[in-house]
CSV table of N, CA and C in Angstrom, one decimal:
chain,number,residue,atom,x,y,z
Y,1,UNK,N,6.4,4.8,-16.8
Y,1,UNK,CA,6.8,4.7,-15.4
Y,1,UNK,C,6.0,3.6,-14.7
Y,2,UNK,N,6.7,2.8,-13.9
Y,2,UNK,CA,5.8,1.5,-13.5
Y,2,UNK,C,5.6,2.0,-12.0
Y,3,UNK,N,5.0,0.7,-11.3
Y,3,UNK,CA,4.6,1.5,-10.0
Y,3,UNK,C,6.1,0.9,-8.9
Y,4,UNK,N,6.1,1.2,-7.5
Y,4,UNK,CA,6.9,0.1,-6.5
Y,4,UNK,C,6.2,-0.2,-5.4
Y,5,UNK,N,6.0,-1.6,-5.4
Y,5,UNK,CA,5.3,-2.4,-4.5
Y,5,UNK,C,6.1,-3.5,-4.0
Y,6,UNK,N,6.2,-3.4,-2.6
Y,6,UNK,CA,6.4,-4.2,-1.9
Y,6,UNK,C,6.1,-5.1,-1.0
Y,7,UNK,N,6.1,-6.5,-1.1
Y,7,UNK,CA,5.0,-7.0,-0.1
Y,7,UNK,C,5.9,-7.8,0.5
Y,8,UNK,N,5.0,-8.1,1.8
Y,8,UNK,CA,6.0,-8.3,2.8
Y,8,UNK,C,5.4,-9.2,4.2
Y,9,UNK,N,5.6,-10.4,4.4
Y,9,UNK,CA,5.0,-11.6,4.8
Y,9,UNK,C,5.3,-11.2,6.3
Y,10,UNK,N,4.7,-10.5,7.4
Y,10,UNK,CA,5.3,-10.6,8.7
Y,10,UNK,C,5.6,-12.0,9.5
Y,11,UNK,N,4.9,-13.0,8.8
Y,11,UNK,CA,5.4,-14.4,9.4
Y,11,UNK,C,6.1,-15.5,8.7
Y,12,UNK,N,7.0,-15.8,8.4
Y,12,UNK,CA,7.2,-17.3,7.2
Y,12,UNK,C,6.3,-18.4,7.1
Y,13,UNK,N,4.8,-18.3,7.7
Y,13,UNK,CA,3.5,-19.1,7.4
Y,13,UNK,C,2.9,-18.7,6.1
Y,14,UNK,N,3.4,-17.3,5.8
Y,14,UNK,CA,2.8,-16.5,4.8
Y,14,UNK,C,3.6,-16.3,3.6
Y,15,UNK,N,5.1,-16.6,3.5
Y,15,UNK,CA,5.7,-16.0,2.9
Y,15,UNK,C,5.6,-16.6,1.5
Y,16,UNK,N,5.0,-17.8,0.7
Y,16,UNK,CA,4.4,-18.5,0.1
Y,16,UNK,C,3.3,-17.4,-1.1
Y,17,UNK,N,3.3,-17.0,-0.5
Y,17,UNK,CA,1.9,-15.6,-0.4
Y,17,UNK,C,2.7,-14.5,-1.2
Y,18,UNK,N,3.9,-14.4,-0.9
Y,18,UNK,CA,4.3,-12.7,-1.6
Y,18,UNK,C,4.5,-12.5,-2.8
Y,19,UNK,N,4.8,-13.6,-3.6
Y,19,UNK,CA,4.8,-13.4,-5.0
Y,19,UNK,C,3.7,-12.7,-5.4
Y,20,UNK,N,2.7,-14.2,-5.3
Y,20,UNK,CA,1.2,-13.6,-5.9
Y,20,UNK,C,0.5,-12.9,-5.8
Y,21,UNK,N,0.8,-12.1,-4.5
Y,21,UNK,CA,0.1,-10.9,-3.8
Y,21,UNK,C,0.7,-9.8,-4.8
Y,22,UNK,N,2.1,-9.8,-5.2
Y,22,UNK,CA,2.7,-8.7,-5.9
Y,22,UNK,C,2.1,-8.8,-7.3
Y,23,UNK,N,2.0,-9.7,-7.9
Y,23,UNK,CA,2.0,-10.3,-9.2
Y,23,UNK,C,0.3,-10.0,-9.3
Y,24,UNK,N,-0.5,-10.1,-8.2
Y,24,UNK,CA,-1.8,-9.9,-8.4
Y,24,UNK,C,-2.2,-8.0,-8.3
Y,25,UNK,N,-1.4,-7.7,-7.7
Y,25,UNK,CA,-1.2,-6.2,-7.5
Y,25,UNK,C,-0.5,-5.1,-8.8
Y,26,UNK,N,0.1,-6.3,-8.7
Y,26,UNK,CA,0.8,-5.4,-10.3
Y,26,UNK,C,-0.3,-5.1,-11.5
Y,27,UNK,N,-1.1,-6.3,-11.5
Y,27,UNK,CA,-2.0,-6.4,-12.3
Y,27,UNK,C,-3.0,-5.3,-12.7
Y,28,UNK,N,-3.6,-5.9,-11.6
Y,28,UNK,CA,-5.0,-4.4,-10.8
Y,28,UNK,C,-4.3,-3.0,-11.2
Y,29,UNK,N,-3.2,-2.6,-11.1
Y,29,UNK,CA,-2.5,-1.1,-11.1
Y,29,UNK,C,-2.8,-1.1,-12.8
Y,30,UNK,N,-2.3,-2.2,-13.1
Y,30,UNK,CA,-2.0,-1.6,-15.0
Y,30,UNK,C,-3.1,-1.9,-15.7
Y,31,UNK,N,-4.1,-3.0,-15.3
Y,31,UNK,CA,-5.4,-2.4,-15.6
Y,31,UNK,C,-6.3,-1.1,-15.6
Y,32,UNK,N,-6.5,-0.5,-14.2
Y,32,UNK,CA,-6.4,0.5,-13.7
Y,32,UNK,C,-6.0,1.6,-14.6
Y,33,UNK,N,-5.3,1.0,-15.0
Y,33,UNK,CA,-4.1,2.4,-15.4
Y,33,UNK,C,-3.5,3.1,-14.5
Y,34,UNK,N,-2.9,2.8,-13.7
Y,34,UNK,CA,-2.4,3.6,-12.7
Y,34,UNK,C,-0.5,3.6,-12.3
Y,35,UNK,N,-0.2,4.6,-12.5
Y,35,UNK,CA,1.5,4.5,-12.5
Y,35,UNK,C,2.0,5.2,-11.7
Y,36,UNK,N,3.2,5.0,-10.9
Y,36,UNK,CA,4.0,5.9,-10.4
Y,36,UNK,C,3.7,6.3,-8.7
Y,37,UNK,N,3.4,4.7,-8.3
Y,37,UNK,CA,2.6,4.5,-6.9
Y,37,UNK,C,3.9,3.7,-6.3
Y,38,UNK,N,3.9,4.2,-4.7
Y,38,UNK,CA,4.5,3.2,-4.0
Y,38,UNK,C,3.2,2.7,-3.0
Y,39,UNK,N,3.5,1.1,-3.1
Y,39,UNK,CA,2.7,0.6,-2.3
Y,39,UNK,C,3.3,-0.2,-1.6
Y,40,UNK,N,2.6,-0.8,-0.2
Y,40,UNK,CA,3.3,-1.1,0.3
Y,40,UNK,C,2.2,-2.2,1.1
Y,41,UNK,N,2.1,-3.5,0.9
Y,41,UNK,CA,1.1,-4.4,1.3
Y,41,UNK,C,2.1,-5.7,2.1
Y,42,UNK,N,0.9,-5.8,3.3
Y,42,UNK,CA,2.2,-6.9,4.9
Y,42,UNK,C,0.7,-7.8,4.9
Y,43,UNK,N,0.8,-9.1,4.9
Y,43,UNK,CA,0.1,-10.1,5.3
Y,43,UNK,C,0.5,-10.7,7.0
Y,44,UNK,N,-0.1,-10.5,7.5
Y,44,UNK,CA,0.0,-10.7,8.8
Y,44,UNK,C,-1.3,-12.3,9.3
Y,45,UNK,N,-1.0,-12.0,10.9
Y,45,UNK,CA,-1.9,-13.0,11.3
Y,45,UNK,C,-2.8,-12.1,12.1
Y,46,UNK,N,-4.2,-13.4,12.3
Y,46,UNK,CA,-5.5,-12.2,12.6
Y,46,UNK,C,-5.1,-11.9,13.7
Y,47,UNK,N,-4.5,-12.1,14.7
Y,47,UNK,CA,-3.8,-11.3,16.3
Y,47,UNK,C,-3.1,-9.8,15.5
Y,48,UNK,N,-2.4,-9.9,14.6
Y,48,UNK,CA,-1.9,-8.4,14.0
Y,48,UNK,C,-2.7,-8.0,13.4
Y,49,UNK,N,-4.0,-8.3,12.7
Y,49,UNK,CA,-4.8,-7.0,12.5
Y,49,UNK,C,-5.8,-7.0,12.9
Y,50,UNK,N,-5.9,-7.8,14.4
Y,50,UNK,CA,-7.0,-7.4,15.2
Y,50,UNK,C,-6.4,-6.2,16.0
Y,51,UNK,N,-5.2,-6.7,16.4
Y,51,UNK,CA,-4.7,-5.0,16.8
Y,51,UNK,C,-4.7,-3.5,16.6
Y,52,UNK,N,-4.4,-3.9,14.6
Y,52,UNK,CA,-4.9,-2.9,13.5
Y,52,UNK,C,-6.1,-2.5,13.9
Y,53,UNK,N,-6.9,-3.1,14.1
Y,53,UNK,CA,-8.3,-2.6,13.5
Y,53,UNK,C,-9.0,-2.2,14.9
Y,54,UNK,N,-8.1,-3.0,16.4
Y,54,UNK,CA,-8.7,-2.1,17.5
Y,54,UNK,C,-7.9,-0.5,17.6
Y,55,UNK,N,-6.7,-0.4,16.7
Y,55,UNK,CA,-6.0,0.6,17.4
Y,55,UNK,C,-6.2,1.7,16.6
Y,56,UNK,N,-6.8,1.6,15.6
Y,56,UNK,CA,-6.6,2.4,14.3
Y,56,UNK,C,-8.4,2.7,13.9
Y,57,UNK,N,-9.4,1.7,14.5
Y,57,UNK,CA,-10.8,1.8,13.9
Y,57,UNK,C,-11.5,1.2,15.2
Y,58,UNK,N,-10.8,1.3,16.2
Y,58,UNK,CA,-12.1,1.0,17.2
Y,58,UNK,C,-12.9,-0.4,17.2
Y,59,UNK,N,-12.3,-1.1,16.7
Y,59,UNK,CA,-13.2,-2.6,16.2
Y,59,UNK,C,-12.5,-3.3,16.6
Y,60,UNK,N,-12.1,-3.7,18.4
Y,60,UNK,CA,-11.7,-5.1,19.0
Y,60,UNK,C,-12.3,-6.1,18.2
Y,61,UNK,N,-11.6,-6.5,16.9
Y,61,UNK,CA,-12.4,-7.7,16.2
Y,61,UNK,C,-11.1,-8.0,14.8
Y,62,UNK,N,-10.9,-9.3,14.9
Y,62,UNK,CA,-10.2,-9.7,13.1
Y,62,UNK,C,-11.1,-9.4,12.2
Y,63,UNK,N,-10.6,-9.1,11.3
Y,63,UNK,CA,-10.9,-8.6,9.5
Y,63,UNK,C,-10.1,-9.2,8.8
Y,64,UNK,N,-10.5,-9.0,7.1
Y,64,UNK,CA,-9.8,-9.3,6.3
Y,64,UNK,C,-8.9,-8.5,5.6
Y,65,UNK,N,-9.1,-7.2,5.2
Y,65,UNK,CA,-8.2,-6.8,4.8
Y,65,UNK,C,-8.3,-4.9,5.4
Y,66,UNK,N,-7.2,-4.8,5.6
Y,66,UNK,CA,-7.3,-3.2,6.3
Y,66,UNK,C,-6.5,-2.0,5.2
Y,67,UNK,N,-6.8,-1.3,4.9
Y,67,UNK,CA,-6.1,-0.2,3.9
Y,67,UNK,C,-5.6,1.5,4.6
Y,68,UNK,N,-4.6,1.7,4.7
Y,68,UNK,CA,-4.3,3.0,5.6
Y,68,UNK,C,-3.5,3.8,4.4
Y,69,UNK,N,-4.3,4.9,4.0
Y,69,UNK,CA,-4.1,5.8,3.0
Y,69,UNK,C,-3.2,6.8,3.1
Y,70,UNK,N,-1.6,6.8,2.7
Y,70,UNK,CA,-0.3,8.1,2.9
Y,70,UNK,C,-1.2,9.5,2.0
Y,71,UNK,N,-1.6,9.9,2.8
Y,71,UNK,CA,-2.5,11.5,2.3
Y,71,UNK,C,-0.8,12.4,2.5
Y,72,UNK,N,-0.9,13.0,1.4
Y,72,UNK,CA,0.3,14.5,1.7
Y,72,UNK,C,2.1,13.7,1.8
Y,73,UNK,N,2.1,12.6,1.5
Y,73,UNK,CA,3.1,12.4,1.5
Y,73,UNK,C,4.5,12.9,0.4
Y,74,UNK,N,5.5,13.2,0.3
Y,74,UNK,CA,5.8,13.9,0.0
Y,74,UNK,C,6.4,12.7,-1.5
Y,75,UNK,N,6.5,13.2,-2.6
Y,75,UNK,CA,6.9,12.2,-4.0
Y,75,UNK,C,8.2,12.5,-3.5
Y,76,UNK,N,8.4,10.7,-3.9
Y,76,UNK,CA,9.8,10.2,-4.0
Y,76,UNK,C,11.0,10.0,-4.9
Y,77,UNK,N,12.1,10.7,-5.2
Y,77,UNK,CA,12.3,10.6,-6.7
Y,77,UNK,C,13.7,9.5,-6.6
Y,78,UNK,N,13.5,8.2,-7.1
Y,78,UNK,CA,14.6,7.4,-7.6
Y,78,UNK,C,14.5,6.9,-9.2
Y,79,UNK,N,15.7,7.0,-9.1
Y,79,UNK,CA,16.1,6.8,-10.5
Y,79,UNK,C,15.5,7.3,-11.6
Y,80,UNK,N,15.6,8.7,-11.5
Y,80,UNK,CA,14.8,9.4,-12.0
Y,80,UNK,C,13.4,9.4,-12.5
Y,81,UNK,N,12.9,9.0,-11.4
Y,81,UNK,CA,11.4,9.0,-11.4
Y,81,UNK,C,10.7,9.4,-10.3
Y,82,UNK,N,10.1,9.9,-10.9
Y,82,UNK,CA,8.9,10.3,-9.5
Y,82,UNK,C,8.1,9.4,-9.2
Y,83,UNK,N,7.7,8.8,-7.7
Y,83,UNK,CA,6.8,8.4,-7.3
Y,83,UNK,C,6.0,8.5,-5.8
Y,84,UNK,N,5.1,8.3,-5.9
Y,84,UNK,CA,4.1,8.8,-4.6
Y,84,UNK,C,3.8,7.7,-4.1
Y,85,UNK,N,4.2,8.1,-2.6
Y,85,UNK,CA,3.5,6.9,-1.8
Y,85,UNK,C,1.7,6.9,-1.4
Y,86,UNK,N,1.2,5.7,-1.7
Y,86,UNK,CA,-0.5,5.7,-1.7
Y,86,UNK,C,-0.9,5.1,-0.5
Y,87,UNK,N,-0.1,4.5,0.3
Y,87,UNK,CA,-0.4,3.9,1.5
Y,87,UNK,C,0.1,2.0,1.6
Y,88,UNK,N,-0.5,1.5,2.4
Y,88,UNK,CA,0.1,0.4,3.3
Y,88,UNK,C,-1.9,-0.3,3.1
Y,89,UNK,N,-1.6,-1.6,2.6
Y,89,UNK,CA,-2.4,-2.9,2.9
Y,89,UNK,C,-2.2,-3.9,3.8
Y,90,UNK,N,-3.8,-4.1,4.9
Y,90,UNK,CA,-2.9,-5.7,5.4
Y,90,UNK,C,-4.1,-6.5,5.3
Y,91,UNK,N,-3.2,-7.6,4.5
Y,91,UNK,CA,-3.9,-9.0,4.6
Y,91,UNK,C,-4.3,-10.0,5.5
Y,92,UNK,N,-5.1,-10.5,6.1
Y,92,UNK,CA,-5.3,-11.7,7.1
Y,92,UNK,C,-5.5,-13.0,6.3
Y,93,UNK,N,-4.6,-13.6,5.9
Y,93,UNK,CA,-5.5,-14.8,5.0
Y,93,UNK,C,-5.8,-15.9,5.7
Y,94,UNK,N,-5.7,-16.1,7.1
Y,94,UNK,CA,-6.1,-17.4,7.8
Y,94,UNK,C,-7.5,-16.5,8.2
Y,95,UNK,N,-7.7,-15.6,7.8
Y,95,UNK,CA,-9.3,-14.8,8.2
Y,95,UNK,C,-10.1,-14.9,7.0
Y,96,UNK,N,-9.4,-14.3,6.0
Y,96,UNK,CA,-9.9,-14.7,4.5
Y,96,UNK,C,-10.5,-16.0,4.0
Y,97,UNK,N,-9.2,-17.1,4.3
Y,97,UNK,CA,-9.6,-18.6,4.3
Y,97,UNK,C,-11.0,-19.0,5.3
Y,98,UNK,N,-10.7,-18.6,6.3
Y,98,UNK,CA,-12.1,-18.9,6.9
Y,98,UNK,C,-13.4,-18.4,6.6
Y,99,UNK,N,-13.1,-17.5,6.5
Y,99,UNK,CA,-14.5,-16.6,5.8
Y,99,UNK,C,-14.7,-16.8,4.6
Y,100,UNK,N,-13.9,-18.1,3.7
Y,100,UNK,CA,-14.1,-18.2,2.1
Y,100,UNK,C,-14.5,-17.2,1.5
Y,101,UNK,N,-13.2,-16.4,1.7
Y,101,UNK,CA,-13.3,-15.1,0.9
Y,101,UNK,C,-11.9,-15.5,0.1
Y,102,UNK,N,-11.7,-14.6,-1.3
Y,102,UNK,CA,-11.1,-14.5,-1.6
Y,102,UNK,C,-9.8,-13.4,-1.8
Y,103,UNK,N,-8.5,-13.6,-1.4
Y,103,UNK,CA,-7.2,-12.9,-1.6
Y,103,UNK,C,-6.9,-11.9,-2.4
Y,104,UNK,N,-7.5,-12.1,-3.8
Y,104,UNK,CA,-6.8,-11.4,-4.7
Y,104,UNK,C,-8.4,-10.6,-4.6
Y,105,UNK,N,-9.2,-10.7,-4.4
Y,105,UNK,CA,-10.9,-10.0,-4.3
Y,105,UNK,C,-10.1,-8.6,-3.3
Y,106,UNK,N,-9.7,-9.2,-2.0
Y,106,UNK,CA,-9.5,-8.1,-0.9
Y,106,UNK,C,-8.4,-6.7,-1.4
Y,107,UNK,N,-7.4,-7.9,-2.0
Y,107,UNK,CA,-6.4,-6.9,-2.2
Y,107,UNK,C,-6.9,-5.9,-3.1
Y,108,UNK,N,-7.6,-6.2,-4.4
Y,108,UNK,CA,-8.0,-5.4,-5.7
Y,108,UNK,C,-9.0,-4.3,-4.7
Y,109,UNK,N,-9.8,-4.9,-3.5
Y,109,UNK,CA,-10.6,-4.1,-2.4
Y,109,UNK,C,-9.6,-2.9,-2.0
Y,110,UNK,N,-8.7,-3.0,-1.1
Y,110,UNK,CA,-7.9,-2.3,-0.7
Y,110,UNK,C,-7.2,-1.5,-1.8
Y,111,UNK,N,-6.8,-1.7,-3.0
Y,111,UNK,CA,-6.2,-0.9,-3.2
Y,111,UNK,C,-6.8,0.4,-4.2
Y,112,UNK,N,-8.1,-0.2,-4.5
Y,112,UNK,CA,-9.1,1.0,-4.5
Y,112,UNK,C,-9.3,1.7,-3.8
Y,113,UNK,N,-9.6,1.4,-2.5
Y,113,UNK,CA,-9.2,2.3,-1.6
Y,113,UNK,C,-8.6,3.7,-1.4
Y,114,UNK,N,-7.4,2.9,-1.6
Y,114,UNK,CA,-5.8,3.6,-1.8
Y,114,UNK,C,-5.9,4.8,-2.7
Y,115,UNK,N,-6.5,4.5,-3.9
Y,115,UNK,CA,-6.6,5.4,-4.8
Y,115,UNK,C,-8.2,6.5,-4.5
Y,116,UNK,N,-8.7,6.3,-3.4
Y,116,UNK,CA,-9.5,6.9,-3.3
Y,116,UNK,C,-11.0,6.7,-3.4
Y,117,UNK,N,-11.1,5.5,-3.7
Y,117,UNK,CA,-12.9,5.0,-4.3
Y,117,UNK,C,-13.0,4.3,-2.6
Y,118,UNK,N,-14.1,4.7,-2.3
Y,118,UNK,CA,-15.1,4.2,-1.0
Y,118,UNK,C,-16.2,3.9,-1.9
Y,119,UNK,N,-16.9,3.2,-0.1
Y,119,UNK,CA,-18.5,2.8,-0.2
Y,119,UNK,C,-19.4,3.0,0.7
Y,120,UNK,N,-19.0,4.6,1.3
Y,120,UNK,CA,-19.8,5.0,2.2
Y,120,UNK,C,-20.8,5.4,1.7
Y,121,UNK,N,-21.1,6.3,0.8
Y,121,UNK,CA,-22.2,6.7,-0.3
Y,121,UNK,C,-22.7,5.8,-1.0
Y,122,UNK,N,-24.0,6.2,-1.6
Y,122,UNK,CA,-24.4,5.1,-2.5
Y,122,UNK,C,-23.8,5.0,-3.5
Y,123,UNK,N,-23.6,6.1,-4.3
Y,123,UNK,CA,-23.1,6.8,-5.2
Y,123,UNK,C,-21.6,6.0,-6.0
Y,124,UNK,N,-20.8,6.0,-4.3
Y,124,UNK,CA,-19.6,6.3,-4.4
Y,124,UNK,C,-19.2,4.2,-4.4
Y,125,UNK,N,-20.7,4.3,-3.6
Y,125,UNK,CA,-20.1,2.3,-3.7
Y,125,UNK,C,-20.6,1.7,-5.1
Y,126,UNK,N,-21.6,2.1,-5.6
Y,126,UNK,CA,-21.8,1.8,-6.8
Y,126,UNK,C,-20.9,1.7,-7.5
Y,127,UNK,N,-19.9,3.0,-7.9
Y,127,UNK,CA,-18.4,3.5,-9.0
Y,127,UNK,C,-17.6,2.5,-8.3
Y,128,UNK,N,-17.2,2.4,-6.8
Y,128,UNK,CA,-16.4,1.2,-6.6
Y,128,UNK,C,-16.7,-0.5,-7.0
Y,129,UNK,N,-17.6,-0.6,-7.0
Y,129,UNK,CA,-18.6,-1.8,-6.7
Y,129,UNK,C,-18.0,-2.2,-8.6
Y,130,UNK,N,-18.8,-1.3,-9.0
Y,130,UNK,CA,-18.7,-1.7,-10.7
Y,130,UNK,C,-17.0,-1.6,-11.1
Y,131,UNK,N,-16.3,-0.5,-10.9
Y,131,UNK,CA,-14.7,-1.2,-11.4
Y,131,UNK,C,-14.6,-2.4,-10.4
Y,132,UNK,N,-15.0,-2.5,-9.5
Y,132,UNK,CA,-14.1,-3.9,-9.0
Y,132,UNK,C,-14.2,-5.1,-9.6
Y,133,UNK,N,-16.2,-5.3,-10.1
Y,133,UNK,CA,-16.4,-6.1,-11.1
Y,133,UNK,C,-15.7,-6.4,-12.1
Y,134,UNK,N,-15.5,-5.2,-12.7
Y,134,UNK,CA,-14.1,-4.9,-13.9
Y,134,UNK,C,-13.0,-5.5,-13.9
Y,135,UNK,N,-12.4,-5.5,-12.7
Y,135,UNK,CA,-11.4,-6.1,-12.3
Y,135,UNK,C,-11.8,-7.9,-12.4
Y,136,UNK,N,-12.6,-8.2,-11.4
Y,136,UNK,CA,-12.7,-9.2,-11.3
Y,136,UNK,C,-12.7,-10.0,-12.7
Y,137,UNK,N,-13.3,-9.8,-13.3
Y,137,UNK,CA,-13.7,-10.3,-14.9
Y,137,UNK,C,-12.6,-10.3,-15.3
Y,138,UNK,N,-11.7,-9.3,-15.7
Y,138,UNK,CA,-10.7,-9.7,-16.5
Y,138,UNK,C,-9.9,-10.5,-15.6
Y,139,UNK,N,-9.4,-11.2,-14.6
Y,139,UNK,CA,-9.0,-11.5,-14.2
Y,139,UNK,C,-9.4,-13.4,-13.6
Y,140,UNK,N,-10.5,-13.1,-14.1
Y,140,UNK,CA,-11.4,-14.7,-14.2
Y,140,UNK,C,-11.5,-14.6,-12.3
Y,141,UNK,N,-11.8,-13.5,-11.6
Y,141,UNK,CA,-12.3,-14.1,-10.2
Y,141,UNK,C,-13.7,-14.0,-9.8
């Protein structure tokens, strides 16, 4: 069972962007090992997730990437397959670009997330910290 991800450019500044945002996401999941996810990731501009991030976290401020987690959502069954929605990613990459950060870093960021790994704890950023490395490496980033 593979996962379904959809990514989805809210401006045609961006839209350049959706392949490899998918194609980089696809990746991260089957490394992971992870199947039978709907995900759902929107690249926007820093005015739309400065919005995000005042409306949703209190932080009148642009970021790079924001992750909002579908807890309890109900599995979806097409084509005879089950799948669960894990939540919604957003990209800023004219925030990324400036902050010389990198795209495929944030997304592999968020969608850890998604699956549940934080870095509020020591503990818990460490376990994230170290698969992300994991990630990064095989992926030459």
């Amino acid at each position: 069972m593979e996962n379904r991800i959809l990514v989805k450019a809210l401006s045609k500044k961006y839209k350049r962007l959706e392949k490899r945002i998918l194609l980089n996401s696809e990746k991260v999941l089957k490394y992971i090992e992870r199947k039978g996810f709907i995900l759902e990731i929107f690249v926007v501009s820093d005015i739309r997730i400065r919005t995000l991030n005042s409306q949703f976290r209190g932080k009148d401020k642009s970021t790079n990437v924001l992750s909002f987690e579908l807890k309890n959502w109900p599995t979806v069954v097409s084509a005879g397959k089950r799948l669960r929605p894990i939540g919604e990613i957003y990209l800023a990459p004219d925030y990324i670009r400036r902050e010389n950060e990198s795209l495929e870093r944030l997304l592999t960021h968020g969608i850890l997330h998604l699956l549940g790994y934080d870095h509020q704890k020591k503990g818990d950023s460490i376990r994230m910290e170290n698969l992300e490395k994991r990630v990064f490496r095989r992926f030459g980033l």
